[in-house]
Each structure stands twice: as structure tokens, then as C-alpha cells.
mmCIF file of C-alpha atoms in Angstrom:
data_model
loop_
_atom_site.group_PDB
_atom_site.id
_atom_site.type_symbol
_atom_site.label_atom_id
_atom_site.label_comp_id
_atom_site.label_asym_id
_atom_site.label_seq_id
_atom_site.Cartn_x
_atom_site.Cartn_y
_atom_site.Cartn_z
ATOM 1 C CA MET S 1 90.687 178.603 85.061
ATOM 2 C CA ALA S 2 94.521 178.859 84.511
ATOM 3 C CA GLY S 3 96.227 182.084 85.451
ATOM 4 C CA PRO S 4 99.205 183.309 83.482
ATOM 5 C CA ASP S 5 101.633 181.317 85.369
ATOM 6 C CA GLY S 6 99.787 178.167 84.674
ATOM 7 C CA ALA S 7 98.390 177.894 88.046
ATOM 8 C CA HIS S 8 94.756 176.892 88.361
ATOM 9 C CA THR S 9 92.191 178.707 90.415
ATOM 10 C CA ILE S 10 88.936 178.467 91.956
ATOM 11 C CA LEU S 11 86.722 181.690 91.754
ATOM 12 C CA LEU S 12 84.740 182.781 94.737
ATOM 13 C CA PRO S 13 82.316 185.809 95.129
ATOM 14 C CA CYS S 14 83.807 189.098 96.820
ATOM 15 C CA THR S 15 81.713 191.830 98.291
ATOM 16 C CA GLY S 16 84.221 194.397 96.649
ATOM 17 C CA LYS S 17 83.102 196.136 93.300
ATOM 18 C CA GLY S 18 84.868 194.863 90.539
ATOM 19 C CA CYS S 19 86.919 192.588 92.607
ATOM 20 C CA SER S 20 86.960 188.669 92.554
ATOM 21 C CA VAL S 21 88.528 186.426 95.250
ATOM 22 C CA GLU S 22 90.605 183.280 94.310
ATOM 23 C CA ALA S 23 91.684 180.260 96.125
ATOM 24 C CA SER S 24 94.491 178.176 95.032
ATOM 25 C CA GLY S 25 96.555 175.152 96.080
ATOM 26 C CA ASP S 26 95.616 171.456 97.115
ATOM 27 C CA SER S 27 95.308 172.453 100.767
ATOM 28 C CA TRP S 28 92.001 174.288 100.258
ATOM 29 C CA PRO S 29 89.879 174.870 102.228
ATOM 30 C CA ARG S 30 91.608 174.108 105.518
ATOM 31 C CA GLN S 31 94.306 176.639 104.999
ATOM 32 C CA ALA S 32 92.244 178.974 102.769
ATOM 33 C CA CYS S 33 93.036 182.118 104.988
ATOM 34 C CA ARG S 34 96.922 181.714 103.597
ATOM 35 C CA LEU S 35 95.766 180.900 99.983
ATOM 36 C CA PHE S 36 93.577 183.718 99.249
ATOM 37 C CA ARG S 37 94.548 185.937 96.208
ATOM 38 C CA ALA S 38 92.470 189.104 95.758
ATOM 39 C CA THR S 39 92.644 190.182 92.192
ATOM 40 C CA CYS S 40 91.062 193.824 92.055
ATOM 41 C CA ALA S 41 90.157 196.061 89.281
ATOM 42 C CA ASP S 42 93.639 197.476 89.090
ATOM 43 C CA GLY S 43 95.341 193.928 88.778
ATOM 44 C CA ILE S 44 97.333 193.839 91.964
ATOM 45 C CA ASP S 45 98.171 190.474 92.826
ATOM 46 C CA LEU S 46 98.000 190.353 96.856
ATOM 47 C CA ILE S 47 99.432 186.634 97.251
ATOM 48 C CA PRO S 48 103.264 186.013 96.751
ATOM 49 C CA SER S 49 104.038 183.407 94.096
ATOM 50 C CA CYS S 50 105.530 181.232 96.578
ATOM 51 C CA LEU S 51 102.232 180.229 97.837
ATOM 52 C CA ARG S 52 100.731 179.117 94.770
ATOM 53 C CA THR S 53 100.369 175.649 93.811
ATOM 54 C CA ASN S 54 98.984 173.963 90.697
ATOM 55 C CA LEU S 55 95.466 172.458 91.220
ATOM 56 C CA PRO S 56 94.830 169.411 89.275
ATOM 57 C CA LEU S 57 91.918 169.664 87.108
ATOM 58 C CA ASP S 58 90.231 166.501 85.333
ATOM 59 C CA PRO S 59 90.163 167.350 81.707
ATOM 60 C CA ASP S 60 86.953 165.732 81.167
ATOM 61 C CA PRO S 61 85.314 165.848 84.849
ATOM 62 C CA MET S 62 81.842 164.300 85.748
ATOM 63 C CA ARG S 63 79.718 167.032 87.264
ATOM 64 C CA GLN S 64 78.251 165.465 90.685
ATOM 65 C CA THR S 65 75.849 168.227 91.528
ATOM 66 C CA LYS S 66 72.726 168.577 89.287
ATOM 67 C CA ILE S 67 70.573 171.584 88.418
ATOM 68 C CA ILE S 68 66.978 171.608 88.754
ATOM 69 C CA CYS S 69 65.037 174.610 87.241
ATOM 70 C CA THR S 70 61.525 175.328 88.015
ATOM 71 C CA ILE S 71 59.569 176.193 84.674
ATOM 72 C CA GLY S 72 57.438 179.315 84.576
ATOM 73 C CA PRO S 73 56.148 181.352 82.355
ATOM 74 C CA ALA S 74 59.305 182.851 81.347
ATOM 75 C CA THR S 75 61.136 179.757 80.546
ATOM 76 C CA ALA S 76 58.327 177.768 79.113
ATOM 77 C CA SER S 77 58.931 178.261 75.524
ATOM 78 C CA SER S 78 60.869 175.779 73.510
ATOM 79 C CA GLU S 79 63.585 178.284 72.873
ATOM 80 C CA MET S 80 64.114 179.084 76.463
ATOM 81 C CA LEU S 81 64.048 175.485 77.444
ATOM 82 C CA ARG S 82 66.797 174.774 75.062
ATOM 83 C CA GLU S 83 68.970 177.515 76.393
ATOM 84 C CA LEU S 84 68.404 176.118 79.925
ATOM 85 C CA ALA S 85 69.449 172.640 78.799
ATOM 86 C CA GLU S 86 72.487 173.846 76.823
ATOM 87 C CA ASN S 87 73.449 175.931 80.023
ATOM 88 C CA GLY S 88 73.449 173.027 82.207
ATOM 89 C CA MET S 89 69.832 172.066 83.326
ATOM 90 C CA ASN S 90 69.522 168.491 84.442
ATOM 91 C CA VAL S 91 65.974 168.231 85.491
ATOM 92 C CA ALA S 92 62.971 170.565 84.595
ATOM 93 C CA ARG S 93 60.484 170.977 87.674
ATOM 94 C CA LEU S 94 56.838 171.361 87.033
ATOM 95 C CA ASN S 95 55.251 173.059 90.192
ATOM 96 C CA MET S 96 51.547 171.713 90.268
ATOM 97 C CA SER S 97 50.690 174.351 92.679
ATOM 98 C CA HIS S 98 50.339 176.656 89.563
ATOM 99 C CA GLY S 99 49.004 176.321 85.954
ATOM 100 C CA SER S 100 46.664 174.362 84.217
ATOM 101 C CA HIS S 101 47.242 170.492 82.946
ATOM 102 C CA VAL S 102 47.132 172.017 79.472
ATOM 103 C CA TRP S 103 50.026 174.403 80.103
ATOM 104 C CA HIS S 104 52.244 171.673 81.764
ATOM 105 C CA GLY S 105 51.438 169.279 78.993
ATOM 106 C CA GLU S 106 52.685 171.654 76.477
ATOM 107 C CA VAL S 107 56.089 172.184 78.435
ATOM 108 C CA ILE S 108 56.552 168.280 78.665
ATOM 109 C CA SER S 109 56.047 168.213 74.815
ATOM 110 C CA HIS S 110 58.853 170.861 74.409
ATOM 111 C CA LEU S 111 61.133 169.100 76.878
ATOM 112 C CA LYS S 112 60.622 165.661 74.743
ATOM 113 C CA ARG S 113 61.191 166.995 71.582
ATOM 114 C CA LEU S 114 64.356 168.713 72.858
ATOM 115 C CA ASN S 115 65.465 165.616 74.283
ATOM 116 C CA GLN S 116 64.667 163.584 71.170
ATOM 117 C CA LYS S 117 66.005 166.279 68.752
ATOM 118 C CA LEU S 118 69.225 167.295 70.590
ATOM 119 C CA GLY S 119 70.226 163.831 72.097
ATOM 120 C CA MET S 120 69.729 165.571 75.616
ATOM 121 C CA ALA S 121 68.468 163.551 78.638
ATOM 122 C CA VAL S 122 66.719 166.442 80.459
ATOM 123 C CA ALA S 123 64.562 164.666 83.204
ATOM 124 C CA ILE S 124 60.996 165.861 84.230
ATOM 125 C CA LEU S 125 60.065 166.301 87.743
ATOM 126 C CA LEU S 126 56.353 166.683 88.937
ATOM 127 C CA ASP S 127 56.104 168.539 92.056
ATOM 128 C CA THR S 128 52.809 168.041 93.672
ATOM 129 C CA LYS S 129 51.081 170.908 95.772
ATOM 130 C CA GLY S 130 50.602 168.713 98.624
ATOM 131 C CA PRO S 131 48.328 169.286 101.742
ATOM 132 C CA GLU S 132 48.800 172.775 103.111
ATOM 133 C CA VAL S 133 47.515 175.687 105.087
ATOM 134 C CA ARG S 134 47.568 179.100 103.516
ATOM 135 C CA THR S 135 46.312 182.531 104.386
ATOM 136 C CA GLY S 136 43.614 183.881 102.234
ATOM 137 C CA ASP S 137 43.548 186.767 99.608
ATOM 138 C CA LEU S 138 44.354 190.187 100.884
ATOM 139 C CA SER S 139 43.481 193.348 99.177
ATOM 140 C CA ARG S 140 46.958 194.594 99.964
ATOM 141 C CA ASP S 141 50.172 193.359 101.857
ATOM 142 C CA LEU S 142 49.723 193.887 105.621
ATOM 143 C CA PRO S 143 52.808 195.655 107.420
ATOM 144 C CA LEU S 144 53.201 194.112 110.914
ATOM 145 C CA ARG S 145 55.337 195.142 113.892
ATOM 146 C CA ARG S 146 56.316 193.131 116.889
ATOM 147 C CA GLY S 147 53.837 193.212 119.439
ATOM 148 C CA ASP S 148 51.079 193.885 116.986
ATOM 149 C CA GLN S 149 47.837 191.621 117.362
ATOM 150 C CA LEU S 150 46.696 189.551 114.278
ATOM 151 C CA VAL S 151 43.765 187.599 114.113
ATOM 152 C CA LEU S 152 43.988 184.213 112.005
ATOM 153 C CA THR S 153 40.221 183.120 111.402
ATOM 154 C CA VAL S 154 38.376 180.073 109.717
ATOM 155 C CA ARG S 155 35.107 182.289 109.163
ATOM 156 C CA ARG S 156 34.121 182.307 105.561
ATOM 157 C CA GLN S 157 32.814 185.954 104.829
ATOM 158 C CA ALA S 158 33.601 188.610 102.414
ATOM 159 C CA GLU S 159 34.790 191.113 104.680
ATOM 160 C CA LEU S 160 36.710 190.679 107.738
ATOM 161 C CA GLU S 161 37.799 193.160 110.401
ATOM 162 C CA PRO S 162 41.091 194.878 110.207
ATOM 163 C CA TYR S 163 44.091 192.971 111.400
ATOM 164 C CA THR S 164 42.178 189.752 110.686
ATOM 165 C CA VAL S 165 42.974 187.109 108.053
ATOM 166 C CA GLU S 166 41.384 183.947 106.895
ATOM 167 C CA VAL S 167 43.339 180.500 106.847
ATOM 168 C CA SER S 168 42.115 177.808 104.425
ATOM 169 C CA HIS S 169 41.994 174.947 106.732
ATOM 170 C CA ASP S 170 38.522 174.745 108.491
ATOM 171 C CA ASN S 171 40.050 172.478 111.441
ATOM 172 C CA PHE S 172 42.981 174.684 112.055
ATOM 173 C CA VAL S 173 41.355 176.379 115.035
ATOM 174 C CA ASN S 174 40.984 173.012 116.664
ATOM 175 C CA GLU S 175 44.582 171.984 116.072
ATOM 176 C CA VAL S 176 46.409 174.907 117.657
ATOM 177 C CA ALA S 177 46.534 175.686 121.134
ATOM 178 C CA VAL S 178 47.313 178.647 123.453
ATOM 179 C CA GLY S 179 51.034 179.041 123.636
ATOM 180 C CA ASP S 180 51.680 177.711 120.301
ATOM 181 C CA THR S 181 54.059 179.333 117.824
ATOM 182 C CA VAL S 182 52.602 179.868 114.298
ATOM 183 C CA LEU S 183 54.908 180.332 111.349
ATOM 184 C CA ILE S 184 53.869 182.307 108.355
ATOM 185 C CA ASP S 185 55.822 181.877 105.077
ATOM 186 C CA GLY S 186 58.211 179.429 106.494
ATOM 187 C CA GLY S 187 59.154 181.699 109.550
ATOM 188 C CA MET S 188 59.260 185.105 107.723
ATOM 189 C CA LEU S 189 56.556 186.109 110.089
ATOM 190 C CA THR S 190 56.236 184.349 113.534
ATOM 191 C CA LEU S 191 53.175 184.584 115.963
ATOM 192 C CA LYS S 192 52.507 183.507 119.275
ATOM 193 C CA VAL S 193 48.953 182.161 119.918
ATOM 194 C CA GLN S 194 47.171 184.291 122.961
ATOM 195 C CA GLU S 195 43.505 183.198 122.787
ATOM 196 C CA ILE S 196 41.021 181.174 120.744
ATOM 197 C CA VAL S 197 37.673 182.599 120.547
ATOM 198 C CA GLY S 198 35.053 180.655 118.506
ATOM 199 C CA LYS S 199 36.487 180.545 115.045
ATOM 200 C CA ASP S 200 39.282 183.213 115.713
ATOM 201 C CA ILE S 201 42.822 182.820 116.724
ATOM 202 C CA ARG S 202 44.280 185.884 118.403
ATOM 203 C CA CYS S 203 48.038 186.166 118.235
ATOM 204 C CA ARG S 204 50.730 188.556 118.945
ATOM 205 C CA CYS S 205 53.666 189.149 116.167
ATOM 206 C CA LEU S 206 56.865 188.324 117.680
ATOM 207 C CA ASP S 207 58.928 190.112 114.920
ATOM 208 C CA ASP S 208 58.339 192.602 112.157
ATOM 209 C CA GLY S 209 57.255 191.379 108.923
ATOM 210 C CA LEU S 210 54.908 191.906 105.766
ATOM 211 C CA LEU S 211 51.985 189.502 105.335
ATOM 212 C CA SER S 212 50.667 189.076 101.757
ATOM 213 C CA SER S 213 48.219 186.508 100.136
ATOM 214 C CA ARG S 214 48.026 183.029 100.256
ATOM 215 C CA ARG S 215 51.236 182.359 102.515
ATOM 216 C CA HIS S 216 52.051 178.962 104.047
ATOM 217 C CA VAL S 217 51.062 178.464 107.636
ATOM 218 C CA ASN S 218 52.501 176.217 110.012
ATOM 219 C CA ILE S 219 52.274 175.253 113.662
ATOM 220 C CA ARG S 220 55.723 174.721 115.127
ATOM 221 C CA GLY S 221 56.175 171.153 116.125
ATOM 222 C CA LYS S 222 52.724 170.046 114.924
ATOM 223 C CA SER S 223 51.467 168.689 111.646
ATOM 224 C CA ALA S 224 47.647 169.694 110.245
ATOM 225 C CA HIS S 225 45.387 166.927 110.116
ATOM 226 C CA LEU S 226 45.190 166.749 106.293
ATOM 227 C CA PRO S 227 45.403 163.756 103.704
ATOM 228 C CA SER S 228 49.173 163.193 102.845
ATOM 229 C CA ILE S 229 48.120 163.156 99.332
ATOM 230 C CA THR S 230 45.004 165.108 98.335
ATOM 231 C CA ALA S 231 42.458 164.846 95.669
ATOM 232 C CA LYS S 232 44.319 167.408 93.264
ATOM 233 C CA ASP S 233 47.432 165.564 94.109
ATOM 234 C CA TRP S 234 45.904 162.235 92.743
ATOM 235 C CA GLN S 235 44.892 164.128 89.862
ATOM 236 C CA ASP S 236 48.108 165.590 88.964
ATOM 237 C CA ILE S 237 49.767 162.180 89.556
ATOM 238 C CA ARG S 238 47.538 160.541 87.010
ATOM 239 C CA PHE S 239 48.306 163.472 84.517
ATOM 240 C CA GLY S 240 52.232 162.840 85.293
ATOM 241 C CA ILE S 241 51.596 159.145 84.489
ATOM 242 C CA GLU S 242 49.838 159.887 81.294
ATOM 243 C CA HIS S 243 52.625 162.230 80.259
ATOM 244 C CA GLY S 244 55.460 160.094 81.272
ATOM 245 C CA VAL S 245 57.337 162.296 83.566
ATOM 246 C CA ASP S 246 60.669 160.823 85.171
ATOM 247 C CA PHE S 247 60.189 161.935 89.003
ATOM 248 C CA ILE S 248 57.089 162.771 91.309
ATOM 249 C CA ALA S 249 58.237 164.890 94.219
ATOM 250 C CA LEU S 250 55.608 164.283 96.854
ATOM 251 C CA SER S 251 55.036 167.601 99.099
ATOM 252 C CA PHE S 252 54.793 167.662 103.011
ATOM 253 C CA VAL S 253 55.486 163.930 103.425
ATOM 254 C CA ARG S 254 54.863 163.320 107.224
ATOM 255 C CA GLN S 255 54.703 159.454 107.154
ATOM 256 C CA ALA S 256 56.357 156.811 105.415
ATOM 257 C CA GLU S 257 52.805 155.365 104.363
ATOM 258 C CA ALA S 258 52.466 158.150 101.794
ATOM 259 C CA ILE S 259 55.275 157.022 100.038
ATOM 260 C CA THR S 260 54.477 153.390 100.072
ATOM 261 C CA GLU S 261 51.068 154.369 98.935
ATOM 262 C CA LEU S 262 51.964 156.191 95.897
ATOM 263 C CA ARG S 263 54.674 153.531 95.072
ATOM 264 C CA ARG S 264 51.926 150.804 95.026
ATOM 265 C CA TYR S 265 49.831 152.896 92.671
ATOM 266 C CA LEU S 266 52.631 153.445 90.399
ATOM 267 C CA GLN S 267 53.256 149.910 90.242
ATOM 268 C CA CYS S 268 49.763 148.974 89.445
ATOM 269 C CA GLU S 269 49.938 151.536 86.655
ATOM 270 C CA ASN S 270 53.207 150.114 85.561
ATOM 271 C CA ALA S 271 54.809 153.529 85.725
ATOM 272 C CA ALA S 272 58.582 153.590 85.992
ATOM 273 C CA ILE S 273 58.488 156.759 87.782
ATOM 274 C CA ASP S 274 60.827 157.617 90.820
ATOM 275 C CA ILE S 275 59.518 159.445 94.009
ATOM 276 C CA LEU S 276 61.333 162.123 95.969
ATOM 277 C CA ALA S 277 59.983 162.866 99.461
ATOM 278 C CA LYS S 278 59.946 166.429 100.253
ATOM 279 C CA ILE S 279 60.834 166.828 103.971
ATOM 280 C CA GLU S 280 59.697 170.433 104.834
ATOM 281 C CA GLY S 281 59.723 170.315 108.623
ATOM 282 C CA LEU S 282 61.514 168.889 111.553
ATOM 283 C CA HIS S 283 58.705 167.053 112.544
ATOM 284 C CA GLN S 284 58.522 165.260 108.996
ATOM 285 C CA ILE S 285 61.836 163.574 109.589
ATOM 286 C CA VAL S 286 61.824 159.884 110.556
ATOM 287 C CA TRP S 287 64.741 158.854 112.871
#
């Protein structure tokens, strides 16, 4: 934006109430400490004019960063999708972990009409659920403190003992070992495996946290022995082909073979859909 003296500035967030911080000049960010201007609510300018330099701006710049918006119930209407598109949405993401095919189909129809009517080019990305291990349903959130004992179990029964939580993968008990670190909800809660008894995995909490229903469960440095593309994923991919989505994001990709398998399938279906591999752990990176 241009200031009263004609200098262009870049606005950055500031923690002060009613205050913004600006950086100006072509030496940003190497000498940012010399080029900060704090403009507070009282309008005091704390940087001398001798340090201000014009920042050349392209009158018609091409935005390199693209905006992907996950569409949910609050944004699924035609009106809200149009508002998102007019404010910069490049890609509409459909999370196949939630919602029915009927619901997602309605969103796709809205987006295609929007593109055709307004001449926009909002792409549609289908994000597969992927193979995953999750905790079971809890009647209420479970607060945990460092040092607490928590049991993860593959027992399937209606009532479980206090501080016992079901996990969805039946073979999980055979894939974890004493001493392993188990990450709940991407590391929001960390557990250390102390003992395995039958179908129970007895753990100690390494930090404070709040455990809620259906949280992701991972073993640090290991992958669960699950198919790369599940039966549900194939159903959703078929749905995406039929509705002409632009991208498929394949979740929890562990090996290149999963991408190759999907690419061959798309080619057999004559579907011009690009594939995105979602890397969701260090062990999934191929060097």
C-alpha cells in the first residue's frame, strides 16, 4: 500500500493492540531491524524518513501462492462458494473423511456452475481418507497429565475400563513394541509403551493433553500395515472420476507404488486428473 509520502509498505502483524508493523525498502528482510515502522493508534511514526525507500510494485502481479479452501457445511452453499472464489480461492478441497457422495456431488455441481457462469477457474481437489489408525469414541474428553497411565486396546466391547481407549486397527497390538513412542493427534499427546498384555497396550503419558474421540494414532518411525489405498478410497476415487474433479490427493502415501497404481488406474479410465502425494510423516519421505 502507498503511504502519504508515496512510499510503498508491506503490512506485518503486531502483538500491540491497535498497532500494525510495516517494513519498507528493497533491503528487506536482511536489514528488517533497521526498516521497521511502527504505526500505532495515535499515528506516531517511529522510523525517520531518511530510511524510507520506494518498494517497486508490479501494477498487475501474478500471485504465485495458491489458496486451497476446505469446503464444509458452513461454506457449501452456492453463495458462500462464490464469495470464497471472489476473495481468492483457487482450489476447493473435498475431504472424503466426512460427508456423503450426495453432499460432495452437490458441492461439485455448485463449483462447476460457478466456473461456467462467472468465467472462473476454481479447481476441485478430492482428498482421500487414506489408511489410518484412530482412537475410538469417548463419552467425553479425557484430560491426561504427564505420568498418567493410559491403555490402548484392540478389544471390541461396549464398556471399557477407565483410562482405556480403543484403537481402530486390529493388528496395532502386533505392530507396536515396548519402548515405542505413540503419537496421538499428530503429537498433541505423546505416549511411551511400557507393557503389552494380550490385546492391551499399556502406556505412560509423556506430557499433558486432552484426548478426544477419533484422534489419529501413529507409532514414531513406523507405519501401520494397512493398504495404501483402501476400499473406501477406491470408491471415492471412482466418484471423483465420474464427477470430473481436477486433483486427487492421496493420503498417507508410504511408497511410490501407490502413486503408480493410481496413475495407471486413471489412465485406464481416461481420466485427466493430477495426483498429489500427501507426505504425513518423516518415514514417508523417499530420499
